[in-house]
Short mmCIF file of C-alpha atoms in Angstrom, two decimals:
data_model
loop_
_atom_site.label_atom_id
_atom_site.label_comp_id
_atom_site.label_asym_id
_atom_site.label_seq_id
_atom_site.Cartn_x
_atom_site.Cartn_y
_atom_site.Cartn_z
CA MET I 1 86.12 58.97 193.46
CA THR I 2 82.95 58.15 191.50
CA VAL I 3 81.89 54.45 191.06
CA HIS I 4 79.39 53.84 188.18
CA HIS I 5 77.25 50.70 188.15
CA GLU I 6 75.36 51.91 185.05
CA LEU I 7 76.64 51.76 181.54
CA PRO I 8 78.66 54.88 180.54
CA THR I 9 76.68 57.74 178.94
CA THR I 10 77.68 60.36 176.41
CA THR I 11 78.16 62.78 179.34
CA ASP I 12 80.52 60.19 181.01
CA PHE I 13 82.58 59.93 177.81
CA SER I 14 82.81 63.68 177.61
CA THR I 15 84.14 63.87 181.23
CA LEU I 16 86.83 61.29 180.42
CA ALA I 17 87.74 62.81 177.07
CA GLY I 18 90.46 65.35 176.66
CA GLU I 19 93.87 65.71 178.37
CA HIS I 20 94.24 64.39 181.95
CA HIS I 21 98.02 64.33 182.21
CA PRO I 22 99.31 62.11 183.79
CA ALA I 23 96.54 59.64 183.20
CA ILE I 24 96.16 56.00 184.22
CA THR I 25 93.76 53.62 182.55
CA ILE I 26 93.22 50.14 183.97
CA TYR I 27 90.93 47.50 182.61
CA ALA I 28 90.63 44.35 184.72
CA ALA I 29 88.58 41.12 184.45
CA THR I 30 86.76 40.50 187.72
CA SER I 31 84.00 38.12 188.96
CA PRO I 32 80.89 38.42 191.16
CA VAL I 33 82.13 35.16 192.85
CA VAL I 34 83.44 36.07 196.28
CA SER I 35 86.47 33.67 196.14
CA GLU I 36 87.75 35.38 193.02
CA ARG I 37 87.74 38.94 194.40
CA GLU I 38 91.23 38.71 195.94
CA ARG I 39 92.67 37.79 192.56
CA ALA I 40 91.03 40.85 191.01
CA GLU I 41 92.31 43.14 193.80
CA VAL I 42 95.87 41.84 193.38
CA ALA I 43 95.70 42.27 189.63
CA VAL I 44 94.48 45.94 189.94
CA LYS I 45 97.10 46.82 192.55
CA SER I 46 99.82 45.28 190.36
CA ALA I 47 98.51 47.40 187.42
CA PHE I 48 98.49 50.56 189.50
CA ASP I 49 102.10 49.95 190.62
CA GLU I 50 103.28 49.34 187.09
CA ALA I 51 101.58 52.47 185.88
CA ILE I 52 102.91 54.66 188.62
CA ASP I 53 106.45 53.36 188.12
CA ARG I 54 106.25 54.21 184.48
CA ILE I 55 104.96 57.73 185.17
CA ARG I 56 107.77 58.22 187.70
CA THR I 57 110.29 56.99 185.11
CA ASP I 58 108.84 59.41 182.53
CA GLY I 59 109.76 62.29 184.84
CA ALA I 60 106.57 63.13 186.84
CA ASP I 61 107.30 65.26 189.86
CA ALA I 62 106.85 63.96 193.37
CA ALA I 63 103.47 65.74 193.92
CA GLU I 64 101.95 64.08 190.87
CA VAL I 65 103.16 60.63 191.94
CA ASP I 66 101.83 61.15 195.44
CA ALA I 67 98.46 62.32 194.10
CA LEU I 68 98.20 59.17 191.91
CA LYS I 69 99.15 56.95 194.97
CA ALA I 70 96.31 58.61 196.90
CA GLU I 71 93.80 57.87 194.18
CA ARG I 72 95.09 54.33 193.90
CA ASP I 73 94.75 53.80 197.76
CA ALA I 74 91.15 55.06 197.62
CA VAL I 75 90.23 52.55 194.98
CA LEU I 76 91.78 49.61 196.76
CA ALA I 77 90.22 50.66 200.14
CA ASP I 78 86.66 51.00 198.86
CA ARG I 79 85.01 47.85 200.30
CA SER I 80 81.76 48.69 198.77
CA LEU I 81 83.28 48.58 195.39
CA TRP I 82 85.00 45.22 195.85
CA ALA I 83 81.83 43.69 197.32
CA GLY I 84 79.71 44.54 194.28
CA LEU I 85 81.91 43.37 191.41
CA SER I 86 80.47 42.23 188.11
CA ARG I 87 82.59 40.88 185.09
CA SER I 88 85.00 43.83 184.57
CA LEU I 89 86.35 46.98 186.07
CA ALA I 90 87.36 50.08 184.06
CA ILE I 91 89.47 52.50 186.15
CA PHE I 92 90.46 56.02 185.14
CA VAL I 93 92.84 57.87 187.45
CA ALA I 94 94.63 61.29 187.26
CA PRO I 95 95.72 63.58 190.06
CA GLY I 96 92.52 64.53 191.85
CA PHE I 97 90.36 62.45 189.53
CA THR I 98 89.02 58.87 189.71
CA ASP I 99 86.18 57.28 187.81
CA VAL I 100 85.49 53.59 188.19
CA TYR I 101 83.03 51.58 186.06
CA VAL I 102 81.71 48.22 187.15
CA LEU I 103 80.78 46.49 183.95
CA PRO I 104 78.80 43.32 182.97
CA ASN I 105 80.87 42.43 179.87
CA ARG I 106 84.26 40.75 179.94
CA LEU I 107 87.14 43.18 179.09
CA ASP I 108 90.80 42.36 178.41
CA ASP I 109 93.27 43.06 181.19
CA ALA I 110 95.27 46.15 180.25
CA VAL I 111 97.08 49.15 181.78
CA HIS I 112 97.89 52.40 179.97
CA VAL I 113 99.61 55.55 180.83
CA GLY I 114 99.71 58.79 179.03
CA SER I 115 98.16 62.22 178.68
CA HIS I 116 94.67 60.90 177.91
CA PHE I 117 92.57 58.01 179.12
CA VAL I 118 92.27 55.04 176.74
CA LEU I 119 88.58 54.65 176.13
CA GLY I 120 88.33 51.94 173.48
CA GLN I 121 87.34 49.06 175.72
CA LEU I 122 84.90 51.21 177.70
CA LEU I 123 83.06 51.94 174.49
CA ARG I 124 82.30 48.26 174.12
CA ALA I 125 79.85 48.16 176.91
CA PRO I 126 77.25 50.55 175.45
CA SER I 127 77.98 49.71 171.79
CA GLN I 128 77.08 45.96 171.99
CA ASP I 129 74.22 43.86 173.33
CA GLN I 130 74.55 43.49 177.09
CA GLU I 131 71.07 42.15 177.75
CA ALA I 132 69.78 38.65 177.14
CA PHE I 133 67.12 36.11 178.09
CA ALA I 134 67.91 32.46 178.72
CA VAL I 135 66.06 29.21 179.10
CA THR I 136 67.59 26.38 180.96
CA LEU I 137 65.71 23.25 180.04
CA SER I 138 66.11 19.69 181.12
CA SER I 139 63.92 16.67 181.95
CA ASN I 140 64.16 17.62 185.69
CA GLU I 141 63.22 21.23 185.42
CA TRP I 142 63.23 24.40 183.46
CA ALA I 143 63.61 28.05 184.12
CA LEU I 144 63.53 31.47 182.30
CA TRP I 145 66.24 33.94 183.14
CA HIS I 146 66.84 37.64 182.33
CA ALA I 147 70.35 39.17 182.41
CA LEU I 148 70.41 43.02 182.29
CA PRO I 149 73.29 45.26 181.27
CA THR I 150 73.90 46.30 184.93
CA ALA I 151 72.51 43.25 186.75
CA ARG I 152 73.37 39.50 186.76
CA ALA I 153 70.93 36.86 185.44
CA GLU I 154 67.98 36.24 187.70
CA GLN I 155 65.01 33.84 187.30
CA MET I 156 61.81 35.25 185.99
CA PRO I 157 58.44 34.41 187.76
CA LEU I 158 56.33 31.94 185.84
CA ASP I 159 52.76 30.79 185.80
CA PRO I 160 52.54 27.94 188.43
CA SER I 161 50.03 26.05 186.22
CA LEU I 162 52.86 25.32 183.74
CA PRO I 163 54.55 21.94 183.75
CA ARG I 164 57.59 21.94 186.02
CA ASN I 165 59.42 19.06 184.33
CA LEU I 166 59.12 16.13 181.90
CA ASP I 167 57.12 13.96 184.30
CA ASP I 168 54.71 16.81 185.00
CA ALA I 169 54.23 17.35 181.32
CA ALA I 170 53.65 13.59 180.78
CA ASN I 171 51.02 13.42 183.44
CA ARG I 172 49.09 16.14 181.54
CA VAL I 173 49.16 14.36 178.25
CA PRO I 174 45.66 13.37 177.37
CA GLY I 175 44.87 9.60 177.17
CA ASP I 176 46.44 6.42 178.41
CA VAL I 177 50.02 7.76 178.83
CA GLY I 178 48.92 9.91 181.76
CA GLN I 179 46.98 7.11 183.31
CA ARG I 180 49.95 4.72 183.27
CA ARG I 181 52.33 7.37 184.77
CA ARG I 182 49.78 7.80 187.60
CA GLY I 183 49.56 4.02 188.10
CA GLY I 184 46.57 3.34 185.91
CA HIS I 185 46.47 0.40 183.48
CA GLY I 186 45.74 2.25 180.18
CA ASP I 187 46.07 0.45 176.94
CA ARG I 188 48.34 -2.54 177.51
CA GLY I 189 49.10 -2.65 173.73
CA THR I 190 51.02 0.60 173.96
CA ASN I 191 54.56 0.63 175.19
CA GLU I 192 55.26 3.73 177.31
CA ASP I 193 58.92 3.84 176.28
CA ASP I 194 57.70 4.18 172.67
CA ARG I 195 55.97 7.37 173.65
CA ARG I 196 59.02 9.06 175.39
CA PRO I 197 60.17 11.00 172.20
CA GLU I 198 56.59 12.22 171.88
CA ILE I 199 56.51 13.27 175.57
CA HIS I 200 59.89 15.08 175.20
CA ASP I 201 58.38 16.92 172.19
CA ILE I 202 55.27 17.94 174.01
CA TYR I 203 57.13 19.11 177.07
CA ALA I 204 59.66 21.16 175.05
CA LYS I 205 56.93 22.89 172.99
CA ARG I 206 54.84 23.61 176.01
CA VAL I 207 57.87 25.31 177.51
CA ALA I 208 58.55 27.15 174.34
CA ASP I 209 54.93 28.50 174.08
CA ALA I 210 55.12 29.69 177.71
CA VAL I 211 58.56 31.37 177.02
CA TRP I 212 57.25 33.19 173.87
CA HIS I 213 54.35 34.48 175.87
CA GLU I 214 56.48 35.79 178.63
CA LEU I 215 59.06 37.32 176.33
CA HIS I 216 56.31 39.09 174.35
CA GLU I 217 55.14 40.71 177.55
CA HIS I 218 58.60 41.92 178.44
CA ASP I 219 60.07 42.59 175.06
CA PRO I 220 57.33 42.84 172.44
CA ASP I 221 59.76 44.23 169.76
CA ALA I 222 61.89 41.07 170.16
CA LYS I 223 65.12 43.05 170.35
CA VAL I 224 66.71 41.09 173.17
CA PRO I 225 68.35 37.68 172.13
CA LEU I 226 67.35 34.37 173.78
CA PHE I 227 69.81 31.66 174.61
CA VAL I 228 68.50 28.13 175.09
CA PHE I 229 70.57 25.83 177.28
CA ALA I 230 69.45 22.24 176.79
CA ALA I 231 70.50 18.75 175.54
CA GLU I 232 68.89 16.78 172.72
CA PRO I 233 66.10 16.08 171.98
CA LEU I 234 64.74 18.87 174.03
CA LEU I 235 66.91 21.52 172.41
CA SER I 236 65.68 20.76 168.83
CA SER I 237 62.10 20.46 169.85
CA PHE I 238 62.30 23.89 171.54
CA LEU I 239 64.04 25.55 168.63
CA ASP I 240 61.48 24.13 166.25
CA ARG I 241 58.93 26.45 168.05
CA ALA I 242 61.00 29.62 167.62
CA HIS I 243 59.26 32.47 166.03
CA ASN I 244 58.58 36.26 166.00
CA GLY I 245 61.96 37.24 164.51
CA ARG I 246 63.79 37.03 167.83
CA ARG I 247 67.41 36.00 167.75
CA VAL I 248 67.53 32.52 169.24
CA VAL I 249 70.77 30.73 170.03
CA GLY I 250 70.91 27.07 171.10
CA VAL I 251 73.58 26.00 173.48
CA GLN I 252 74.12 22.23 173.64
CA GLY I 253 74.45 20.66 177.09
CA GLY I 254 72.60 19.77 180.20
CA PRO I 255 72.08 22.83 182.51
CA ASP I 256 71.12 21.05 185.71
CA ARG I 257 74.26 21.80 187.60
CA LEU I 258 74.45 25.42 186.61
CA GLY I 259 73.77 27.96 189.40
CA ALA I 260 72.89 31.57 188.90
CA ALA I 261 76.58 32.69 188.73
CA GLU I 262 77.40 30.12 186.15
CA ILE I 263 74.37 30.87 184.05
CA ASP I 264 75.22 34.58 184.00
CA ALA I 265 78.86 33.70 183.01
CA GLN I 266 77.71 31.37 180.23
CA LEU I 267 75.21 34.08 178.99
CA ARG I 268 77.94 36.74 178.89
CA GLN I 269 80.22 34.41 176.96
CA GLN I 270 77.53 33.47 174.44
CA LEU I 271 76.45 37.14 174.14
CA ALA I 272 80.02 38.17 173.40
CA GLN I 273 80.26 35.47 170.69
CA LEU I 274 76.88 36.56 169.25
CA ASN I 275 78.17 40.19 168.99
CA VAL I 276 81.27 38.85 167.14
CA ASN I 277 79.27 36.81 164.69
CA GLU I 278 76.81 39.61 163.99
CA ALA I 279 79.63 42.08 163.40
CA ARG I 280 81.40 39.63 161.11
CA SER I 281 78.17 39.21 159.06
CA ALA I 282 77.48 42.90 158.90
CA LEU I 283 81.03 43.71 157.79
CA THR I 284 80.86 40.98 155.12
CA GLY I 285 77.68 42.48 153.82
CA LEU I 286 79.29 45.89 153.66
CA ALA I 287 82.34 44.66 151.85
CA ASP I 288 80.21 42.71 149.30
CA GLY I 289 77.52 45.27 148.43
CA SER I 290 78.12 48.82 149.65
CA ALA I 291 80.34 50.37 147.07
CA GLY I 292 80.71 54.11 147.73
CA ARG I 293 79.34 53.84 151.26
CA VAL I 294 82.39 52.63 153.06
CA GLU I 295 85.40 54.69 154.06
CA ARG I 296 88.55 53.31 155.66
CA ASP I 297 90.91 56.37 155.63
CA LEU I 298 90.95 57.80 159.17
CA ALA I 299 91.40 61.39 158.12
CA ALA I 300 88.45 61.22 155.76
CA ILE I 301 86.32 59.51 158.44
CA GLY I 302 87.11 62.35 160.85
CA ARG I 303 85.78 64.91 158.37
CA LEU I 304 82.77 62.86 157.51
CA ALA I 305 81.95 62.25 161.20
CA ALA I 306 82.00 66.07 161.79
CA ASP I 307 79.60 66.53 158.85
CA GLY I 308 77.21 63.86 160.38
CA ALA I 309 77.79 61.64 157.39
CA VAL I 310 78.78 58.56 159.33
CA GLU I 311 75.90 56.10 159.86
CA ARG I 312 77.98 53.61 161.79
CA LEU I 313 81.64 53.53 162.82
CA TRP I 314 83.51 50.25 163.38
CA PHE I 315 86.71 50.30 165.08
CA ASP I 316 89.27 47.90 166.54
CA PHE I 317 89.52 48.64 170.30
CA THR I 318 92.79 46.68 170.49
CA THR I 319 94.69 49.20 168.36
CA SER I 320 95.62 52.78 168.93
CA VAL I 321 96.29 55.66 166.51
CA ASN I 322 97.36 58.85 168.35
CA GLY I 323 96.70 62.36 167.45
CA THR I 324 94.30 65.24 167.93
CA LEU I 325 90.82 65.71 166.49
CA ASP I 326 89.06 69.08 165.85
CA HIS I 327 85.50 68.37 166.82
CA GLU I 328 84.10 71.17 164.59
CA SER I 329 85.80 70.43 161.30
CA GLY I 330 86.89 66.71 162.03
CA ALA I 331 90.43 67.64 160.97
CA ILE I 332 93.05 65.16 162.36
CA GLU I 333 96.59 65.91 163.16
CA PHE I 334 98.56 62.60 163.70
CA ALA I 335 101.16 62.08 166.29
CA THR I 336 104.77 61.36 165.39
CA ASP I 337 105.80 57.98 163.86
CA HIS I 338 102.65 57.81 161.76
CA GLY I 339 100.33 58.07 164.82
CA ASN I 340 102.28 55.65 167.06
CA GLY I 341 103.98 58.39 169.10
CA ASP I 342 102.68 60.02 172.30
CA ALA I 343 102.99 63.57 171.05
CA LEU I 344 102.51 65.76 167.97
CA SER I 345 105.57 67.05 166.04
CA ASP I 346 105.42 70.32 168.13
CA GLY I 347 105.47 68.38 171.37
CA ARG I 348 101.80 68.67 172.29
CA HIS I 349 100.38 65.66 173.95
CA ALA I 350 98.28 63.33 171.77
CA GLY I 351 95.53 60.82 172.53
CA ASP I 352 93.97 57.83 170.95
CA LEU I 353 91.95 59.06 167.89
CA LEU I 354 89.63 56.14 167.59
CA PRO I 355 87.52 56.74 170.69
CA GLN I 356 87.61 60.55 169.87
CA ILE I 357 86.13 59.83 166.50
CA ALA I 358 83.63 57.42 168.00
CA MET I 359 82.32 59.98 170.43
CA LEU I 360 82.04 62.50 167.55
CA VAL I 361 80.03 60.03 165.50
CA ILE I 362 77.74 59.44 168.46
CA ALA I 363 77.28 63.23 169.06
CA ARG I 364 76.14 63.57 165.36
CA GLY I 365 73.59 60.87 165.65
CA GLY I 366 75.57 57.93 164.36
CA LYS I 367 76.32 54.50 165.96
CA VAL I 368 79.54 52.92 167.03
CA VAL I 369 80.49 49.26 167.10
CA THR I 370 83.74 48.07 168.69
CA VAL I 371 85.47 44.98 167.30
CA ARG I 372 88.54 42.94 168.00
CA GLY I 373 90.23 42.86 164.67
CA ASP I 374 91.62 39.38 165.33
CA ASP I 375 88.09 37.99 165.58
CA LEU I 376 87.25 39.10 162.02
CA GLU I 377 88.24 37.77 158.63
CA HIS I 378 91.04 39.86 157.07
CA ALA I 379 89.00 39.98 153.76
CA VAL I 380 86.44 42.26 155.40
CA TRP I 381 88.63 43.94 158.05
CA THR I 382 91.78 45.83 157.31
CA GLY I 383 91.49 48.16 160.42
CA PRO I 384 91.87 50.17 162.39
CA ALA I 385 88.48 51.65 161.52
CA MET I 386 85.76 51.53 158.97
CA ALA I 387 82.88 53.94 158.49
CA GLU I 388 79.47 53.17 157.01
CA LEU I 389 78.17 56.29 155.45
CA ARG I 390 74.65 57.61 155.30
CA PHE I 391 75.04 58.24 151.58
CA ALA I 392 77.33 57.05 148.79
CA LEU I 393 80.30 59.15 147.97
CA ALA I 394 80.37 60.31 144.31
#
């Protein structure tokens, strides 16, 4: 058994591709929180039992069933695996073969059996943003966080000379406001309460300037998004200072009671929504202004992928179209029942075509984006896949 704590690579996908009959694929939502591990273990065991029962019913011999049970038992008995959970598990089991991926993004619970592993959800991890920065900002304190694709959010070290909270920032304001907060008399004609909005603004902008400096050091190309968890008026004051082209998302609400696990969970949730919003926007742009550069026919996409003509493939990981793909020509042979069956017309086993095409696109230098069709507007998404081409078709 191999346990992966890194995002899957092209080599990993190549290992999982092809026939592994009989094959079990399990996707399970998990949690790094200790109290939730038992629920995840029970869910995975239940999925295994369901899959093995289906394989036995389909006519697998006793040796195959025993081999699958042995792989199942190895997964369930691996304490190091269950002690190091993240947001999801992807488990791929065949007789004598087990690969397990511990992933940071939330996947949908699912179990599949067949001749091939179902790789659509696994492709989500490397095809979407899984890294983010976050600011938690309140009057009481603030912090800067960094969540990596393979590690939960952790606080980043900051310059100790920066203001720690609103009162600290107020004490550093030049003039009589600082004197009053330190017990001085100041200008009795000025009401301190009248200055509170100004102090909030100064505090938020000082934090923003410090954040931009830190992020420039860590991510000078501004590729990683930033999420700002704060209540008004601090949230608006901070966002007014946003710049450098970085994607910045404000999340309304006080963050004082959020611990590291909750911040990571919130970040992953917000990151998933950002991925959906950006996919929706990009697909709308394609539908509105890319005549001749979009292909929706799966057979045509296969041929274009083999020719290296696909710039970006979008596919709905919640759907399956079964068949075989020739990786040299891109020719597709669909399974029976218009791709819904498990085998070709001559009885040969068939696998899900969408991940196969996706891996061919990647191998030819293109990009892949997985989507959930239900998250997108029907006007721009008719599924199961859409290819953005490098050049317009004549």
